[in-house]
Amino acid sequence: MKIATTIDGRLLVSVDGRVAGDATAALGLTGERDPLVTLLDRGDGGAPLAALDLAALPRVDLADVALAAPLRPRTVVGAPVNYRDHQVEMHEQLTVAQLGVFLKARSSVIGPGGTVELPYTDMRTDHEGELTVVLGRPARHLSPEQAMDAVLGYTCGLDITVRSTEDRSTRKSFATFTPLGPWVVTADEVGDPGALDLRLWVGDELRQHASTADLILGVAELVSYASHVMALEPGDVILTGTPAGVGPIHDGDRVAVEISRVGRLEVEVSAAHAIDYDHRPGVWHRGLTGTTTTNGPTP
Ligand code: MN
């Protein structure tokens, strides 16, 4: 099953191609801003979704609705350096095994068709296409063998990243820096998350192409590890890391990430609000600048 959310709080489930069923009323939802998390918080792992009578749902043509991010996670977890080829391109000595996981601000999440806003005119900002895990149940102290029971499904994600020297939680948390969507595809429909083809384009140029078979920590290990650190909640997401081919995005670019059996997410890029790095508010006001930094590798 594919699950999407509209900007006016309706929960849609796939029926056939471009046609979806509006499951909002059937699930007892009433236009909440985040209907999927509301549903998952009832504590049954989204089981009512599987019990829906799809034929009885009001039909919606997807061309007629605006989709939001499929959900608004309370915690957004990222995995640094989780593909060997990305480790090589970044000249990074460490991997996720030594670096652990990081957090992105939940306010960085945007939906399909949204616009990534570049913060700086003169500091490189990169695309990172990533398979993104969506949890359906609380996850704490799970073994890899237990971890998949907590996974609701998967969506396409972008971990947009400024290549400055600042902490990851700064460089990756700018508003609009975590596009997700367009759907959450349930785990039963995706099958083995370690056998998916991931591609990312900027315009017509293919920049990233990899298999999730090359993840250093696969989905089960990554969920297990993150649950050893954090008490994860239903609807939380884990971006699993990006393969080689990361590169800069610019004003006017269109970025698309496509993952087999999961979907295709497209966003636009704007520099309309970009400022000079040296004029970062607060830092600049103290007479401090960032000109000694480089655009060197900081994965
Ligand atoms: Mn990343």
GROMACS .gro file of C-alpha atoms and ligand atoms in nm:
model
  300
    1MET     CA    1   0.000   0.000   0.000
    2LYS     CA    2   0.107   0.355  -0.074
    3ILE     CA    3   0.010   0.624   0.179
    4ALA     CA    4   0.010   0.997   0.110
    5THR     CA    5  -0.105   1.311   0.290
    6THR     CA    6  -0.262   1.616   0.129
    7ILE     CA    7  -0.183   1.969   0.236
    8ASP     CA    8  -0.533   1.991   0.386
    9GLY     CA    9  -0.480   1.690   0.611
   10ARG     CA   10  -0.644   1.407   0.417
   11LEU     CA   11  -0.489   1.062   0.421
   12LEU     CA   12  -0.484   0.896   0.079
   13VAL     CA   13  -0.409   0.534  -0.001
   14SER     CA   14  -0.323   0.395  -0.341
   15VAL     CA   15  -0.593   0.226  -0.540
   16ASP     CA   16  -0.473   0.214  -0.899
   17GLY     CA   17  -0.215   0.429  -1.073
   18ARG     CA   18  -0.319   0.792  -1.058
   19VAL     CA   19  -0.629   0.716  -0.854
   20ALA     CA   20  -0.622   0.709  -0.474
   21GLY     CA   21  -0.881   0.645  -0.207
   22ASP     CA   22  -0.950   0.907   0.058
   23ALA     CA   23  -0.921   0.708   0.381
   24THR     CA   24  -0.954   1.007   0.616
   25ALA     CA   25  -1.310   0.943   0.734
   26ALA     CA   26  -1.284   0.564   0.718
   27LEU     CA   27  -0.994   0.581   0.964
   28GLY     CA   28  -1.177   0.819   1.197
   29LEU     CA   29  -0.945   1.106   1.114
   30THR     CA   30  -1.074   1.463   1.094
   31GLY     CA   31  -0.831   1.668   0.891
   32GLU     CA   32  -0.543   1.670   1.138
   33ARG     CA   33  -0.229   1.835   1.010
   34ASP     CA   34  -0.047   1.504   1.036
   35PRO     CA   35  -0.301   1.225   0.990
   36LEU     CA   36  -0.051   0.941   0.949
   37VAL     CA   37   0.128   1.013   1.278
   38THR     CA   38  -0.211   1.058   1.447
   39LEU     CA   39  -0.311   0.715   1.318
   40LEU     CA   40   0.017   0.551   1.422
   41ASP     CA   41  -0.006   0.703   1.769
   42ARG     CA   42  -0.311   0.488   1.835
   43GLY     CA   43  -0.058   0.217   1.887
   44ASP     CA   44  -0.145  -0.058   1.643
   45GLY     CA   45   0.133  -0.003   1.393
   46GLY     CA   46  -0.104   0.118   1.125
   47ALA     CA   47  -0.301  -0.206   1.117
   48PRO     CA   48  -0.628  -0.022   1.030
   49LEU     CA   49  -0.468   0.070   0.696
   50ALA     CA   50  -0.442  -0.295   0.598
   51ALA     CA   51  -0.804  -0.351   0.704
   52LEU     CA   52  -0.945  -0.074   0.481
   53ASP     CA   53  -1.207  -0.165   0.223
   54LEU     CA   54  -1.037   0.014  -0.067
   55ALA     CA   55  -1.335  -0.029  -0.299
   56ALA     CA   56  -1.554   0.167  -0.059
   57LEU     CA   57  -1.329   0.473  -0.032
   58PRO     CA   58  -1.409   0.801  -0.210
   59ARG     CA   59  -1.195   0.824  -0.523
   60VAL     CA   60  -0.941   1.103  -0.567
   61ASP     CA   61  -0.752   1.182  -0.886
   62LEU     CA   62  -0.397   1.260  -0.780
   63ALA     CA   63  -0.380   1.530  -1.045
   64ASP     CA   64  -0.639   1.721  -0.844
   65VAL     CA   65  -0.467   1.725  -0.505
   66ALA     CA   66  -0.157   1.885  -0.357
   67LEU     CA   67   0.050   1.643  -0.152
   68ALA     CA   68   0.232   1.737   0.166
   69ALA     CA   69   0.516   1.535   0.312
   70PRO     CA   70   0.358   1.196   0.390
   71LEU     CA   71   0.418   1.263   0.757
   72ARG     CA   72   0.587   1.504   0.993
   73PRO     CA   73   0.826   1.297   1.204
   74ARG     CA   74   0.901   1.399   1.562
   75THR     CA   75   1.255   1.274   1.518
   76VAL     CA   76   1.454   1.278   1.193
   77VAL     CA   77   1.760   1.054   1.212
   78GLY     CA   78   2.041   1.057   0.956
   79ALA     CA   79   2.324   0.814   0.884
   80PRO     CA   80   2.661   0.966   0.786
   81VAL     CA   81   2.895   0.774   0.554
   82ASN     CA   82   2.687   0.460   0.508
   83TYR     CA   83   2.814   0.373   0.158
   84ARG     CA   84   3.181   0.291   0.089
   85ASP     CA   85   3.187   0.481  -0.240
   86HIS     CA   86   3.064   0.797  -0.066
   87GLN     CA   87   3.333   0.745   0.202
   88VAL     CA   88   3.593   0.737  -0.075
   89GLU     CA   89   3.466   1.047  -0.255
   90MET     CA   90   3.463   1.244   0.072
   91HIS     CA   91   3.814   1.126   0.169
   92GLU     CA   92   3.657   1.026   0.500
   93GLN     CA   93   3.842   0.787   0.731
   94LEU     CA   94   3.534   0.692   0.933
   95THR     CA   95   3.197   0.539   0.857
   96VAL     CA   96   2.859   0.527   1.029
   97ALA     CA   97   3.006   0.256   1.253
   98GLN     CA   98   3.237   0.514   1.417
   99LEU     CA   99   3.036   0.832   1.355
  100GLY     CA  100   2.700   0.705   1.479
  101VAL     CA  101   2.376   0.869   1.374
  102PHE     CA  102   2.286   1.239   1.369
  103LEU     CA  103   1.967   1.442   1.401
  104LYS     CA  104   1.804   1.682   1.159
  105ALA     CA  105   1.549   1.940   1.272
  106ARG     CA  106   1.194   1.820   1.207
  107SER     CA  107   1.120   2.166   1.072
  108SER     CA  108   1.348   2.082   0.777
  109VAL     CA  109   1.086   1.844   0.632
  110ILE     CA  110   0.903   1.948   0.316
  111GLY     CA  111   0.686   1.754   0.074
  112PRO     CA  112   0.694   1.661  -0.293
  113GLY     CA  113   0.705   1.953  -0.531
  114GLY     CA  114   0.842   2.175  -0.256
  115THR     CA  115   1.131   2.417  -0.286
  116VAL     CA  116   1.471   2.372  -0.122
  117GLU     CA  117   1.591   2.716  -0.015
  118LEU     CA  118   1.966   2.761  -0.041
  119PRO     CA  119   2.096   2.950   0.264
  120TYR     CA  120   2.419   3.086   0.115
  121THR     CA  121   2.528   3.247  -0.209
  122ASP     CA  122   2.889   3.138  -0.167
  123MET     CA  123   2.891   2.810   0.028
  124ARG     CA  124   2.834   2.482  -0.149
  125THR     CA  125   2.504   2.305  -0.076
  126ASP     CA  126   2.467   1.943  -0.195
  127HIS     CA  127   2.198   1.693  -0.279
  128GLU     CA  128   2.208   1.356  -0.103
  129GLY     CA  129   1.947   1.107  -0.226
  130GLU     CA  130   1.855   0.852   0.040
  131LEU     CA  131   1.624   0.558   0.103
  132THR     CA  132   1.422   0.667   0.406
  133VAL     CA  133   1.277   0.429   0.665
  134VAL     CA  134   0.944   0.516   0.830
  135LEU     CA  135   0.873   0.358   1.168
  136GLY     CA  136   0.523   0.238   1.246
  137ARG     CA  137   0.584   0.147   1.609
  138PRO     CA  138   0.798   0.266   1.899
  139ALA     CA  139   1.154   0.141   1.868
  140ARG     CA  140   1.386   0.100   2.166
  141HIS     CA  141   1.661  -0.156   2.225
  142LEU     CA  142   1.565  -0.361   1.921
  143SER     CA  143   1.795  -0.627   1.783
  144PRO     CA  144   1.840  -0.634   1.405
  145GLU     CA  145   1.613  -0.940   1.408
  146GLN     CA  146   1.340  -0.740   1.586
  147ALA     CA  147   1.391  -0.413   1.399
  148MET     CA  148   1.188  -0.486   1.089
  149ASP     CA  149   0.872  -0.535   1.294
  150ALA     CA  150   0.890  -0.162   1.380
  151VAL     CA  151   0.917  -0.054   1.015
  152LEU     CA  152   0.597   0.068   0.853
  153GLY     CA  153   0.755   0.132   0.515
  154TYR     CA  154   0.980   0.350   0.305
  155THR     CA  155   0.982   0.680   0.125
  156CYS     CA  156   1.224   0.879  -0.088
  157GLY     CA  157   1.435   1.131   0.100
  158LEU     CA  158   1.683   1.407   0.033
  159ASP     CA  159   1.938   1.497   0.299
  160ILE     CA  160   2.032   1.842   0.176
  161THR     CA  161   2.368   1.945   0.320
  162VAL     CA  162   2.583   2.258   0.338
  163ARG     CA  163   2.952   2.168   0.295
  164SER     CA  164   3.084   2.402   0.563
  165THR     CA  165   3.274   2.314   0.880
  166GLU     CA  166   2.973   2.348   1.109
  167ASP     CA  167   2.814   2.064   1.300
  168ARG     CA  168   2.600   1.825   1.096
  169SER     CA  169   2.293   1.929   1.293
  170THR     CA  170   2.350   2.283   1.164
  171ARG     CA  171   2.452   2.201   0.808
  172LYS     CA  172   2.160   1.963   0.748
  173SER     CA  173   1.880   2.129   0.947
  174PHE     CA  174   1.800   2.440   0.746
  175ALA     CA  175   1.429   2.474   0.682
  176THR     CA  176   1.341   2.283   0.359
  177PHE     CA  177   1.651   2.057   0.385
  178THR     CA  178   1.464   1.726   0.426
  179PRO     CA  179   1.224   1.666   0.136
  180LEU     CA  180   1.025   1.343   0.186
  181GLY     CA  181   0.769   1.164  -0.025
  182PRO     CA  182   0.563   1.144  -0.225
  183TRP     CA  183   0.433   0.826  -0.057
  184VAL     CA  184   0.514   0.593   0.224
  185VAL     CA  185   0.515   0.252   0.060
  186THR     CA  186   0.449  -0.021   0.314
  187ALA     CA  187   0.724  -0.274   0.383
  188ASP     CA  188   0.524  -0.567   0.245
  189GLU     CA  189   0.502  -0.394  -0.093
  190VAL     CA  190   0.871  -0.295  -0.104
  191GLY     CA  191   1.013  -0.633  -0.008
  192ASP     CA  192   1.387  -0.650   0.059
  193PRO     CA  193   1.508  -0.294   0.137
  194GLY     CA  194   1.860  -0.412   0.062
  195ALA     CA  195   1.785  -0.471  -0.307
  196LEU     CA  196   1.661  -0.132  -0.428
  197ASP     CA  197   1.795   0.081  -0.711
  198LEU     CA  198   1.846   0.448  -0.619
  199ARG     CA  199   1.898   0.722  -0.877
  200LEU     CA  200   1.917   1.099  -0.847
  201TRP     CA  201   1.906   1.358  -1.121
  202VAL     CA  202   1.968   1.730  -1.124
  203GLY     CA  203   1.778   1.842  -1.430
  204ASP     CA  204   1.855   1.576  -1.693
  205GLU     CA  205   2.193   1.486  -1.544
  206LEU     CA  206   2.213   1.155  -1.357
  207ARG     CA  207   2.429   1.232  -1.053
  208GLN     CA  208   2.380   0.933  -0.825
  209HIS     CA  209   2.307   0.568  -0.909
  210ALA     CA  210   2.350   0.291  -0.655
  211SER     CA  211   2.197  -0.017  -0.500
  212THR     CA  212   2.092  -0.026  -0.137
  213ALA     CA  213   2.276  -0.360  -0.133
  214ASP     CA  214   2.587  -0.145  -0.081
  215LEU     CA  215   2.469   0.010   0.247
  216ILE     CA  216   2.730  -0.047   0.520
  217LEU     CA  217   2.458  -0.073   0.784
  218GLY     CA  218   2.145  -0.211   0.621
  219VAL     CA  219   1.796  -0.110   0.729
  220ALA     CA  220   1.764  -0.370   1.006
  221GLU     CA  221   2.107  -0.289   1.152
  222LEU     CA  222   2.049   0.086   1.129
  223VAL     CA  223   1.707   0.074   1.298
  224SER     CA  224   1.858  -0.150   1.566
  225TYR     CA  225   2.150   0.085   1.623
  226ALA     CA  226   1.933   0.400   1.632
  227SER     CA  227   1.692   0.231   1.874
  228HIS     CA  228   1.987   0.152   2.100
  229VAL     CA  229   2.054   0.529   2.118
  230MET     CA  230   1.707   0.685   2.107
  231ALA     CA  231   1.354   0.602   2.210
  232LEU     CA  232   1.206   0.630   1.863
  233GLU     CA  233   0.836   0.697   1.817
  234PRO     CA  234   0.584   0.595   1.552
  235GLY     CA  235   0.629   0.805   1.241
  236ASP     CA  236   0.994   0.879   1.307
  237VAL     CA  237   1.218   0.847   1.003
  238ILE     CA  238   1.573   0.731   0.944
  239LEU     CA  239   1.751   0.852   0.631
  240THR     CA  240   1.986   0.567   0.552
  241GLY     CA  241   2.272   0.761   0.394
  242THR     CA  242   2.377   0.858   0.046
  243PRO     CA  243   2.594   0.685  -0.213
  244ALA     CA  244   2.867   0.847  -0.424
  245GLY     CA  245   2.786   1.126  -0.665
  246VAL     CA  246   2.686   1.404  -0.428
  247GLY     CA  247   2.720   1.746  -0.580
  248PRO     CA  248   2.611   2.108  -0.560
  249ILE     CA  249   2.263   2.236  -0.636
  250HIS     CA  250   2.187   2.584  -0.763
  251ASP     CA  251   1.905   2.833  -0.800
  252GLY     CA  252   1.649   2.703  -1.049
  253ASP     CA  253   1.762   2.339  -1.037
  254ARG     CA  254   1.510   2.057  -1.032
  255VAL     CA  255   1.620   1.756  -0.825
  256ALA     CA  256   1.461   1.414  -0.856
  257VAL     CA  257   1.536   1.102  -0.652
  258GLU     CA  258   1.387   0.774  -0.765
  259ILE     CA  259   1.397   0.448  -0.572
  260SER     CA  260   1.267   0.127  -0.723
  261ARG     CA  261   0.937   0.009  -0.570
  262VAL     CA  262   0.930   0.324  -0.351
  263GLY     CA  263   0.871   0.616  -0.586
  264ARG     CA  264   1.004   0.935  -0.732
  265LEU     CA  265   1.038   1.260  -0.537
  266GLU     CA  266   1.095   1.591  -0.714
  267VAL     CA  267   1.175   1.930  -0.566
  268GLU     CA  268   1.295   2.265  -0.692
  269VAL     CA  269   1.583   2.478  -0.568
  270SER     CA  270   1.581   2.850  -0.497
  271ALA     CA  271   1.845   3.097  -0.385
  272ALA     CA  272   1.589   3.372  -0.334
  273HIS     CA  273   1.673   3.400   0.037
  274ALA     CA  274   2.043   3.317   0.018
  275ILE     CA  275   2.295   3.540   0.198
  276ASP     CA  276   2.674   3.564   0.200
  277TYR     CA  277   2.826   3.310   0.439
  278ASP     CA  278   3.027   3.587   0.606
  279HIS     CA  279   2.702   3.761   0.691
  280ARG     CA  280   2.546   3.481   0.894
  281PRO     CA  281   2.328   3.656   1.151
  282GLY     CA  282   2.471   3.655   1.501
  283VAL     CA  283   2.816   3.542   1.391
  284TRP     CA  284   2.859   3.846   1.168
  285HIS     CA  285   2.713   4.070   1.439
  286ARG     CA  286   2.997   3.964   1.668
  287GLY     CA  287   3.250   4.059   1.403
  288LEU     CA  288   3.330   3.693   1.328
  289THR     CA  289   3.335   3.552   0.977
  290GLY     CA  290   3.366   3.214   0.813
  291THR     CA  291   3.615   3.302   0.544
  292THR     CA  292   3.878   3.066   0.679
  293THR     CA  293   3.653   2.772   0.606
  294THR     CA  294   3.675   2.579   0.284
  295ASN     CA  295   3.432   2.387   0.075
  296GLY     CA  296   3.634   2.080   0.158
  297PRO     CA  297   3.488   1.744   0.234
  298THR     CA  298   3.258   1.729   0.534
  299PRO     CA  299   3.020   1.442   0.467
  300MN      MN  300   2.306   1.205   0.416
   0.00000   0.00000   0.00000
